[in-house]
CSV table of C-alpha atoms in Angstrom, one decimal:
chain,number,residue,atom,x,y,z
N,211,UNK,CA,16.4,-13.5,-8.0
N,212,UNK,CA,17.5,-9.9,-6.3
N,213,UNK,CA,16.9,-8.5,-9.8
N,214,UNK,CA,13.3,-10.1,-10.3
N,215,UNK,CA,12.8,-8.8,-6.9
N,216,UNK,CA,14.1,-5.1,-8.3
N,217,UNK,CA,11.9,-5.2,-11.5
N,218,UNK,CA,9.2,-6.1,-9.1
N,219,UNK,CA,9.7,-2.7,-6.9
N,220,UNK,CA,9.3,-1.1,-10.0
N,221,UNK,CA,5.3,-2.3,-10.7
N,222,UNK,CA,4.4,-1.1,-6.9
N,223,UNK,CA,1.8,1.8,-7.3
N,224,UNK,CA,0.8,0.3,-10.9
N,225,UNK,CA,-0.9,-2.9,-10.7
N,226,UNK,CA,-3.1,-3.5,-7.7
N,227,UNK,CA,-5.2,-5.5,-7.0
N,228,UNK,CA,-2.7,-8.1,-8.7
N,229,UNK,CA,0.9,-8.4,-7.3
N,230,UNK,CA,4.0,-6.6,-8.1
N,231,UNK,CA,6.2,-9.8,-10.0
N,232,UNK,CA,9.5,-9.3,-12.0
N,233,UNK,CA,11.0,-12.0,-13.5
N,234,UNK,CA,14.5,-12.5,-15.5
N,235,UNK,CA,15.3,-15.0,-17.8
N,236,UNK,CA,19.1,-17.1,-18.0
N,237,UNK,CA,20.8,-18.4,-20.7
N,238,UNK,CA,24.3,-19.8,-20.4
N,239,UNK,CA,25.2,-17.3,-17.8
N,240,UNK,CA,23.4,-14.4,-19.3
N,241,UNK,CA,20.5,-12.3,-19.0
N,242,UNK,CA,18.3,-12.9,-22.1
N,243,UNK,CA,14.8,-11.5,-21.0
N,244,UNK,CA,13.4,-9.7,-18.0
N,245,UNK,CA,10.1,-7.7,-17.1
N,246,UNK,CA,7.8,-7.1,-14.4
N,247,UNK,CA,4.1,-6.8,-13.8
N,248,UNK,CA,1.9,-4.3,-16.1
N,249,UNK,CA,-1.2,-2.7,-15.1
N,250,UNK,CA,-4.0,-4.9,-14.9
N,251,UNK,CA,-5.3,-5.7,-18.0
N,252,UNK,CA,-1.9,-6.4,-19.8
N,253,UNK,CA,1.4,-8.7,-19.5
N,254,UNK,CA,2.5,-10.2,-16.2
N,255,UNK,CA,6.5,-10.3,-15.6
N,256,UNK,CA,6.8,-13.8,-17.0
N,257,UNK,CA,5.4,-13.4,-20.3
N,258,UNK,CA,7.2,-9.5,-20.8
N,259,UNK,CA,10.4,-11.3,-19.8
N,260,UNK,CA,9.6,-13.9,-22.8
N,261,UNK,CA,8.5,-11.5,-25.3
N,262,UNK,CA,11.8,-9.8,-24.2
N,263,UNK,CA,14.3,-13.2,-24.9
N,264,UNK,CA,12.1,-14.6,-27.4
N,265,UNK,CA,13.9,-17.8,-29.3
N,266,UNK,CA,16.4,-17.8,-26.7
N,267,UNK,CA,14.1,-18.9,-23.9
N,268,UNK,CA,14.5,-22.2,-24.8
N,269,UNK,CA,16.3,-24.3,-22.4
N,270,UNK,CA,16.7,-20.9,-20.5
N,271,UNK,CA,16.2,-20.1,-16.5
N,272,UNK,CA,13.4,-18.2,-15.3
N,273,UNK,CA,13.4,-16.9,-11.9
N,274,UNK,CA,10.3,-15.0,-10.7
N,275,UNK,CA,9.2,-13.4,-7.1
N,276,UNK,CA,5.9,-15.1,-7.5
N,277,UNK,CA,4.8,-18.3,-8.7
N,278,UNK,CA,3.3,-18.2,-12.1
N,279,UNK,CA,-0.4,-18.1,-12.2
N,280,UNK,CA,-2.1,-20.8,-13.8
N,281,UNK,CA,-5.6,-19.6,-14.6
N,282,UNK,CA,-7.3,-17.8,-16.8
N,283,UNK,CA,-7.9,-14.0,-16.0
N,284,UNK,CA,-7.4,-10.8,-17.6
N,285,UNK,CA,-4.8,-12.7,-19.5
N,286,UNK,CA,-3.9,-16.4,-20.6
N,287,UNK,CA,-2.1,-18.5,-17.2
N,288,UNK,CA,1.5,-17.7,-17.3
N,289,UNK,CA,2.7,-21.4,-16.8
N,290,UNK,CA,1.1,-22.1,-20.8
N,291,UNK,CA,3.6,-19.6,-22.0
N,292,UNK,CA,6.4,-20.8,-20.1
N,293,UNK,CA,5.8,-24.1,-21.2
N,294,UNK,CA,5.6,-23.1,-24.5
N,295,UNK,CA,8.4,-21.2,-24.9
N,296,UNK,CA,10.6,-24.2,-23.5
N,297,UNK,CA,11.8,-22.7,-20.2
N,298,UNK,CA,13.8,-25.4,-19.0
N,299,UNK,CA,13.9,-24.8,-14.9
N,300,UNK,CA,11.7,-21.6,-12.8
N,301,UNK,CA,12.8,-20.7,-9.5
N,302,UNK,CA,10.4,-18.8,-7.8
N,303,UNK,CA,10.7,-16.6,-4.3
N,304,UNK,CA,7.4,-17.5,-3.1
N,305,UNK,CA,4.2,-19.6,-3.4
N,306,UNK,CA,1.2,-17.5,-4.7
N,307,UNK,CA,-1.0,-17.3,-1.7
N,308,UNK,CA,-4.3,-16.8,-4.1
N,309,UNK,CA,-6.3,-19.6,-4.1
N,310,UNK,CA,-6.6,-19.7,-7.6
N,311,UNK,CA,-2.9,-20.2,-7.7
N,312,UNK,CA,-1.5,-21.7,-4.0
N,313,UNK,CA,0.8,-24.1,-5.8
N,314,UNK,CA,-0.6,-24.7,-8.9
N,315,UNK,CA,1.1,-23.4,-11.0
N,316,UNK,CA,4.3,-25.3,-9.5
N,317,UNK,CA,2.5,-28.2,-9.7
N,318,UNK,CA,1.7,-27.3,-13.2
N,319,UNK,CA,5.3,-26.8,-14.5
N,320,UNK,CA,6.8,-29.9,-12.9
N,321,UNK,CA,4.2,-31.7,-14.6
N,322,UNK,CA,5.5,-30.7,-17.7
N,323,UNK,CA,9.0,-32.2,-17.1
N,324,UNK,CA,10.4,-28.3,-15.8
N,325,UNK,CA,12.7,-28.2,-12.6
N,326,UNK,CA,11.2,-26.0,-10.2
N,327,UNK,CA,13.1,-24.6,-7.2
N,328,UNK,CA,11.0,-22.7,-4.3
N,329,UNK,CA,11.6,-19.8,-1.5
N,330,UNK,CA,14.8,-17.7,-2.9
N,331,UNK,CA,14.5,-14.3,-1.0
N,332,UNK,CA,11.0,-15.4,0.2
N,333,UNK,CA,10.8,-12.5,2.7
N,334,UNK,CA,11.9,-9.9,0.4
N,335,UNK,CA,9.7,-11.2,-1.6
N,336,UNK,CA,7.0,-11.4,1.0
N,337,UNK,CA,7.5,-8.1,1.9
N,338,UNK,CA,7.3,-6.4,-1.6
N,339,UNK,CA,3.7,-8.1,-2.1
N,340,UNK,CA,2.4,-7.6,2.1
N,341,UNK,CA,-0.7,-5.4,1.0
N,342,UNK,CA,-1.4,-8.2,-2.1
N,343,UNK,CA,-0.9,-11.0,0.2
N,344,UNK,CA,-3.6,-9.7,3.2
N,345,UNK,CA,-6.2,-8.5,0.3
N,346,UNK,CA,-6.0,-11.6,-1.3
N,347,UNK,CA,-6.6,-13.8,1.9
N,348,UNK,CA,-8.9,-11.8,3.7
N,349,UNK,CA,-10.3,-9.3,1.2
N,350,UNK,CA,-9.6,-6.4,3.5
N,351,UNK,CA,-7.1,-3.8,2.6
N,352,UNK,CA,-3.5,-3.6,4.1
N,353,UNK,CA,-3.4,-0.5,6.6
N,354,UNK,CA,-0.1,1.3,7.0
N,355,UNK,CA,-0.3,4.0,9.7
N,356,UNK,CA,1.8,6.7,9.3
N,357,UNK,CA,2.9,9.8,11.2
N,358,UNK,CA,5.3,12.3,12.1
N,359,UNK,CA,6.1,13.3,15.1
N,360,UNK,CA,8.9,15.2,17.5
N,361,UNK,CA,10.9,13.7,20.0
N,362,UNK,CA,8.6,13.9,22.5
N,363,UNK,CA,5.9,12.6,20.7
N,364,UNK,CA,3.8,15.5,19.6
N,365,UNK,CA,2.3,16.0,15.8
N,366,UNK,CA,1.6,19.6,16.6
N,367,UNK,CA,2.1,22.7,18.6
N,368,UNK,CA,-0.7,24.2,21.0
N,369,UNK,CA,-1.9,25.8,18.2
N,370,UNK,CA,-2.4,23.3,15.9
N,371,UNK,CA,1.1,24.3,14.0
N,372,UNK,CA,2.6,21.6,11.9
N,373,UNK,CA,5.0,22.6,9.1
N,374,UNK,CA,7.3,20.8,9.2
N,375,UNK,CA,8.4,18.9,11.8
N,376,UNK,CA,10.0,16.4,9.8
N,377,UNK,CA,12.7,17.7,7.0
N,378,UNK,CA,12.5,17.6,3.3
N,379,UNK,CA,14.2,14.1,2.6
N,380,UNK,CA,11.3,12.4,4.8
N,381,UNK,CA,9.1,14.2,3.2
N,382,UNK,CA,10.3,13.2,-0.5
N,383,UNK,CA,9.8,9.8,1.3
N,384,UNK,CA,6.3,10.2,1.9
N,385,UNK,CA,5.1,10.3,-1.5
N,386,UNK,CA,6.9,7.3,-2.4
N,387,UNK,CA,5.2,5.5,0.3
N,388,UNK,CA,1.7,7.4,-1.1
N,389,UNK,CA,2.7,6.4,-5.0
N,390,UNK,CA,2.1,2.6,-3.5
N,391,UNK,CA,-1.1,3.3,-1.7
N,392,UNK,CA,-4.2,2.5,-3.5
N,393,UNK,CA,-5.6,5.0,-0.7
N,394,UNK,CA,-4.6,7.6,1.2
N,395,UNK,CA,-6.8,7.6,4.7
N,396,UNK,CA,-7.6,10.9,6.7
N,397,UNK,CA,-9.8,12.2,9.3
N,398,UNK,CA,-11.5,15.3,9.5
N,399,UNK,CA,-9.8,17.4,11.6
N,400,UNK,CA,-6.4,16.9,9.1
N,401,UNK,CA,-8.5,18.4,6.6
N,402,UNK,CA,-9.6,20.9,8.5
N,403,UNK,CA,-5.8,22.2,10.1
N,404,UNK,CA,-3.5,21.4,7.3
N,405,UNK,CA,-6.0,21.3,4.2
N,406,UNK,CA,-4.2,18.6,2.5
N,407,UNK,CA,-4.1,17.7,-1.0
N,408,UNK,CA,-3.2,13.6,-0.2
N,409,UNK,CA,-1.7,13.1,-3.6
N,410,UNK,CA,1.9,11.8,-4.6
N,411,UNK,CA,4.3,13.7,-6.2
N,412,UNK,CA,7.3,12.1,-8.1
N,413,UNK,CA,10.2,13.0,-10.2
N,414,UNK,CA,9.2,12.0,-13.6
N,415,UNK,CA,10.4,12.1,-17.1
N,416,UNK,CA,10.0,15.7,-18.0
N,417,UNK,CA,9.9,17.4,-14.4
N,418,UNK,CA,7.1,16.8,-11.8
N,419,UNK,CA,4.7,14.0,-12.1
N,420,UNK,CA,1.4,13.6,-9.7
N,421,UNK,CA,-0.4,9.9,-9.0
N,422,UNK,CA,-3.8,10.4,-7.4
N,423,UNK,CA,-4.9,7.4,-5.2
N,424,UNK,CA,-8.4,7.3,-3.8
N,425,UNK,CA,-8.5,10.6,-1.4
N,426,UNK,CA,-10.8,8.6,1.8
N,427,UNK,CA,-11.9,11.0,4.7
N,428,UNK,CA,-13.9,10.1,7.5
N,429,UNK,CA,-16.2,12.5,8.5
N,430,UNK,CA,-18.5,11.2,11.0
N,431,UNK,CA,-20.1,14.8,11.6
N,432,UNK,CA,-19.7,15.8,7.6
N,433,UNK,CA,-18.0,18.7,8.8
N,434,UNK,CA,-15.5,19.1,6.1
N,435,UNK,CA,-16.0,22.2,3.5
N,436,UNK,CA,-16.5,21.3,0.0
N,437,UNK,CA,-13.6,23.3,-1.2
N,438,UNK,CA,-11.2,21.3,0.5
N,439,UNK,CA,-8.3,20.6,-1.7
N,440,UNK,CA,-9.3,16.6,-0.9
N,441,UNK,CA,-12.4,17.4,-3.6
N,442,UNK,CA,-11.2,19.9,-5.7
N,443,UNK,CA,-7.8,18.4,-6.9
N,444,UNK,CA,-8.5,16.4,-9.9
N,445,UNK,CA,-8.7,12.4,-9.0
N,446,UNK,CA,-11.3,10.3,-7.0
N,447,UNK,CA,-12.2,11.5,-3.4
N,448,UNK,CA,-14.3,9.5,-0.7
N,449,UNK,CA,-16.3,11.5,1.6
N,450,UNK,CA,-17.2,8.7,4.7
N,451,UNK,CA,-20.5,9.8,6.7
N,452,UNK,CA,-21.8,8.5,9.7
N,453,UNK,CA,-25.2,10.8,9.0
N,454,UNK,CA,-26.7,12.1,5.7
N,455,UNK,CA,-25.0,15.4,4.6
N,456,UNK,CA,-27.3,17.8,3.3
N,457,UNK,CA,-28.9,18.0,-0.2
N,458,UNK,CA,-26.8,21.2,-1.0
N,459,UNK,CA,-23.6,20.2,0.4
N,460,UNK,CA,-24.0,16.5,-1.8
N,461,UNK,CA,-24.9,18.3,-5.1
N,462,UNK,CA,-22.0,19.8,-5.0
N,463,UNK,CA,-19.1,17.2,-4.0
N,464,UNK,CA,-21.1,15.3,-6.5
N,465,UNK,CA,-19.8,17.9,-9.2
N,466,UNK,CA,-16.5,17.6,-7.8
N,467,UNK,CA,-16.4,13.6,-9.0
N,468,UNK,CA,-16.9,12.6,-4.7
N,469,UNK,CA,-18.4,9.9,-3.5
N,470,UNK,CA,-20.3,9.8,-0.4
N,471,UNK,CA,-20.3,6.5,1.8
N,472,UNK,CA,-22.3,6.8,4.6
N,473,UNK,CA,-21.5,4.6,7.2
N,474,UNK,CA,-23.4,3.4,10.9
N,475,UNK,CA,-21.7,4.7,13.7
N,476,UNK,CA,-20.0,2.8,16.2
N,477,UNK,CA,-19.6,4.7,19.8
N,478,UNK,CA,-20.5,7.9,17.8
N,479,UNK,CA,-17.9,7.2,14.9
N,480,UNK,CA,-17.5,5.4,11.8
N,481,UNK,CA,-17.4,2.3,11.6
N,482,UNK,CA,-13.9,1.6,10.6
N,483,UNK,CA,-13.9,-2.0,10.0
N,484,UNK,CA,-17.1,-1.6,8.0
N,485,UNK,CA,-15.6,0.8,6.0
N,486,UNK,CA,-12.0,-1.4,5.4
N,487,UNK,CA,-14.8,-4.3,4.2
N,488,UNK,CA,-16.1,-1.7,1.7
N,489,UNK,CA,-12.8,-0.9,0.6
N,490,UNK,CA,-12.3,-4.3,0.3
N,491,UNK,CA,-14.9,-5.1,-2.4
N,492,UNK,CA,-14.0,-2.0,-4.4
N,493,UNK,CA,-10.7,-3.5,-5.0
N,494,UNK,CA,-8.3,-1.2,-2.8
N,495,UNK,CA,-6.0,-3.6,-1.6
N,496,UNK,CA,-4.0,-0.8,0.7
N,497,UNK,CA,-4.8,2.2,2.7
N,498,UNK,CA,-2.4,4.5,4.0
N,499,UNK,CA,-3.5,6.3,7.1
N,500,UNK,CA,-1.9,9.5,7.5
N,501,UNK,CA,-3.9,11.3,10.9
N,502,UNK,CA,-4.9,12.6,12.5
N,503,UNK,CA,-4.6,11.1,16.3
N,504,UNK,CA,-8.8,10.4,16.3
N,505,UNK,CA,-8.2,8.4,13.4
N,506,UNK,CA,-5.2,6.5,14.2
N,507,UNK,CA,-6.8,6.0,17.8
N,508,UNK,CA,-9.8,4.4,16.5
N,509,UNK,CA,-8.0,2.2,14.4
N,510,UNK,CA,-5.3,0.9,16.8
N,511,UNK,CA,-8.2,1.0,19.6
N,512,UNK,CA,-9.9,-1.5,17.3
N,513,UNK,CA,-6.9,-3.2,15.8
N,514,UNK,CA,-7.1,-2.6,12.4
N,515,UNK,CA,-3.7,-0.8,11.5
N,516,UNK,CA,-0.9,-3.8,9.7
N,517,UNK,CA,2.1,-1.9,9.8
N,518,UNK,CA,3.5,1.5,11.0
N,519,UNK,CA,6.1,4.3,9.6
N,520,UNK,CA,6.9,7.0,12.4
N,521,UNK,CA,8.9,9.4,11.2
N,522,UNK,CA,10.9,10.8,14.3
N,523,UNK,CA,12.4,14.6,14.2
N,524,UNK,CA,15.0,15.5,17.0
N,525,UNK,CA,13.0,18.7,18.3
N,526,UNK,CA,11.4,19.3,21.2
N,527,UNK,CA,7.6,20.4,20.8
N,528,UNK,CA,6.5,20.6,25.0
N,529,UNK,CA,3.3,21.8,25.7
N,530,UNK,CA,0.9,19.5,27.6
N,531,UNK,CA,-2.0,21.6,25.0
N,532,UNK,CA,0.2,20.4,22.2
N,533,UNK,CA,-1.0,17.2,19.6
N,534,UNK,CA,-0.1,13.9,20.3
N,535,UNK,CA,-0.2,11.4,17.1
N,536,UNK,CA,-2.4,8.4,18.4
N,537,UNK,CA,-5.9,9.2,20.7
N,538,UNK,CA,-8.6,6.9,21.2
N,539,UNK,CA,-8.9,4.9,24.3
N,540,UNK,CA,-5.3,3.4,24.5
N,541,UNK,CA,-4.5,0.5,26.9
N,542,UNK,CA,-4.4,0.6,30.5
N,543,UNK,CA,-1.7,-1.5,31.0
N,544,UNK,CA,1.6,-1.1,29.1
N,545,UNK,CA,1.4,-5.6,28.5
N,546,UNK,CA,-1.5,-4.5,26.6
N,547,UNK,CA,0.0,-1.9,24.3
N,548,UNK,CA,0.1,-2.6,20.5
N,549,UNK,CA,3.4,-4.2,19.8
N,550,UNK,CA,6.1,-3.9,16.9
N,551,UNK,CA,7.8,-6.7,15.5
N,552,UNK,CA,10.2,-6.9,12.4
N,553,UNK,CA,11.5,-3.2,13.5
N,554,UNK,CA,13.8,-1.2,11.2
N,555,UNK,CA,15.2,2.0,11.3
N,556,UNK,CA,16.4,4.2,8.7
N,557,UNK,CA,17.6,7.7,8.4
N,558,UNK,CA,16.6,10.3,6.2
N,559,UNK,CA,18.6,13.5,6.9
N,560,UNK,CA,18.1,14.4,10.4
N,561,UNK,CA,15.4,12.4,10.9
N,562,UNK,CA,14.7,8.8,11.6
N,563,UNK,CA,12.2,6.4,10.1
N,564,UNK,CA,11.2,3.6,12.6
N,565,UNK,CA,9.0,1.0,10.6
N,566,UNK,CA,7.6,-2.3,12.2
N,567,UNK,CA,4.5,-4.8,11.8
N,568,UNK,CA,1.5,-4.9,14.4
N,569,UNK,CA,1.8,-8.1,16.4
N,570,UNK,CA,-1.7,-9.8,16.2
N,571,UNK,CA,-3.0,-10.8,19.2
């Protein structure tokens, strides 16, 4: 199972909206087919991992980090080809929470005479497939907030100075954590200071490889230039309005391949959950948030962020002019502060990495 869970890993950033599976085939104590999820449209990790052992799935072990669907889709249910192929026993890591699936597809294959063994690594597994499991229940996108900040707390100097705070390891870290993202989520005034480009950037075969997930930035005022680096770099952008941008200004982000969502204000800003909806129907199962603080204020402030990755850099910023990451209204009373659970901390270089789920109230 903690190689189907590794193959799985490896179909993050590919697949969505379906989940990231691998599965791995046993026969007599040895590996005789293994695979994971391929971009939708083609094979799930079940039926690469059979074309992979062929004959010698018969009588074999599969064990998957999903249950096998059991409907008809893109492709044929996976439970037919397991059948088929004479699997003789599945273990899967988790239940498919789609209710299309939700236990069928157990049901299915112990119908059919084949042992089936449930909840191996279920967290792990749980936690590869978070965005896939919120999407699929709620139809609203997973958010991940993310942001970087100094030890005490600042995103920025006075002056709006921001490179780098945090060292080249966490930022190598960064695009991995983009390369997953279906969307990457800023507000205007990050646009406007650091003129990002919001893209990820990987070492692949043959040198430097770039994966462009939907650019979204919310613009309430439409403020943002057109030959921001958000519109120009090849790839889908999102411009999010809360009032109609001019005739001049439109005709050319259209050129550019942008779309413009415009949105009804709420308290003289976008309407945030509105937007996640939208998201929602489009298919973009996860969204990560990278600033600035208006942003990640309004989206705390109306409890709409999942999960959170703070880098932390030990240097000191001061400067009561200076950035702080989060704005909005904030609590009043530290009881009613957004809470962390499932907390982890890792270190890349110098700096740490403090990652932790938003306790729902």
């Amino acid at each position: 199972m903690k190689q189907a869970l590794a193959l799985a890993k490896l179909a993050l950033g590919q697949v969505s909206p379906n989940p990231a599976v691998g599965a791995v085939i046993i026969k007599e104590g040895e590996v005789v087919g293994q695979g994971y999820t391929q971009p939708p449209g083609s094979w799930h990790a079940e039926v690469m991992a059979l074309k992979q052992a062929g004959e010698k799935a018969g009588g074999g072990a599969m064990y998957v980090s999903l249950e096998p669907c059991c409907h008809f889709g893109r492709t044929p249910p996976c439970t037919k080809a397991i059948i088929a192929a004479g699997i003789s026993e599945v273990h899967m890591a988790m239940i498919d929470p789609n209710p299309l699936v939700a236990g069928r597809g157990e049901e299915e294959l112990s119908r059919e005479g084949i042992r089936t063994h449930i909840g191996e690594h279920e967290e792990e597994a749980k936690t590869i497939n978070e965005a896939y499991i919120k999407f699929i229940t709620t139809g609203i996108p997973f958010v991940t907030a993310k942001f970087v900040i100094s030890l005490d707390g600042k995103i920025a100097t006075r002056i709006g100075d921001s490179r780098w705070i945090s060292g080249i390891e966490a930022r190598k870290y960064v695009h991995d954590l983009r390369y997953a993202a279906d969307a990457i989520m800023a507000g205007a005034n990050t646009v406007l200071t650091d003129d990002p480009y919001l893209t990820s950037r990987y070492g692949g075969v043959g040198g430097t490889v770039r994966k462009r997930p939907l650019r979204i930035i919310v613009d309430g005022g439409g403020r943002t230039p057109t030959t921001a680096h958000v519109f120009t770099e090849s790839g889908k952008s999102l411009l999010v309005v809360s009032r109609p941008v001019s005739a001049e200004k439109r005709a050319a982000l259209t050129q550019t391949g942008t779309e413009i969502l415009e949105l009804p204000a709420g308290e003289g800003q976008v309407d945030l959950a509105r937007l996640l909806k939208r998201l929602g129907e489009c298919q973009v199962a996860s969204v990560l948030v990278e600033g600035g603080g208006i942003l990640l204020g309004s989206l705390f402030d109306a409890g709409l962020v999942d999960k959170v990755v703070v880098f932390v850099a030990p240097i000191v910023i001061g400067g009561d002019k200076a950035k702080m990451a989060v704005g909005g209204r904030g609590v009043e009373r530290v009881i009613d502060a957004a809470k962390l659970e499932r907390v982890s901390v890792e270190k890349f270089g110098d700096d740490l990495m403090v990652t932790g789920y938003v306790k729902k109230r």
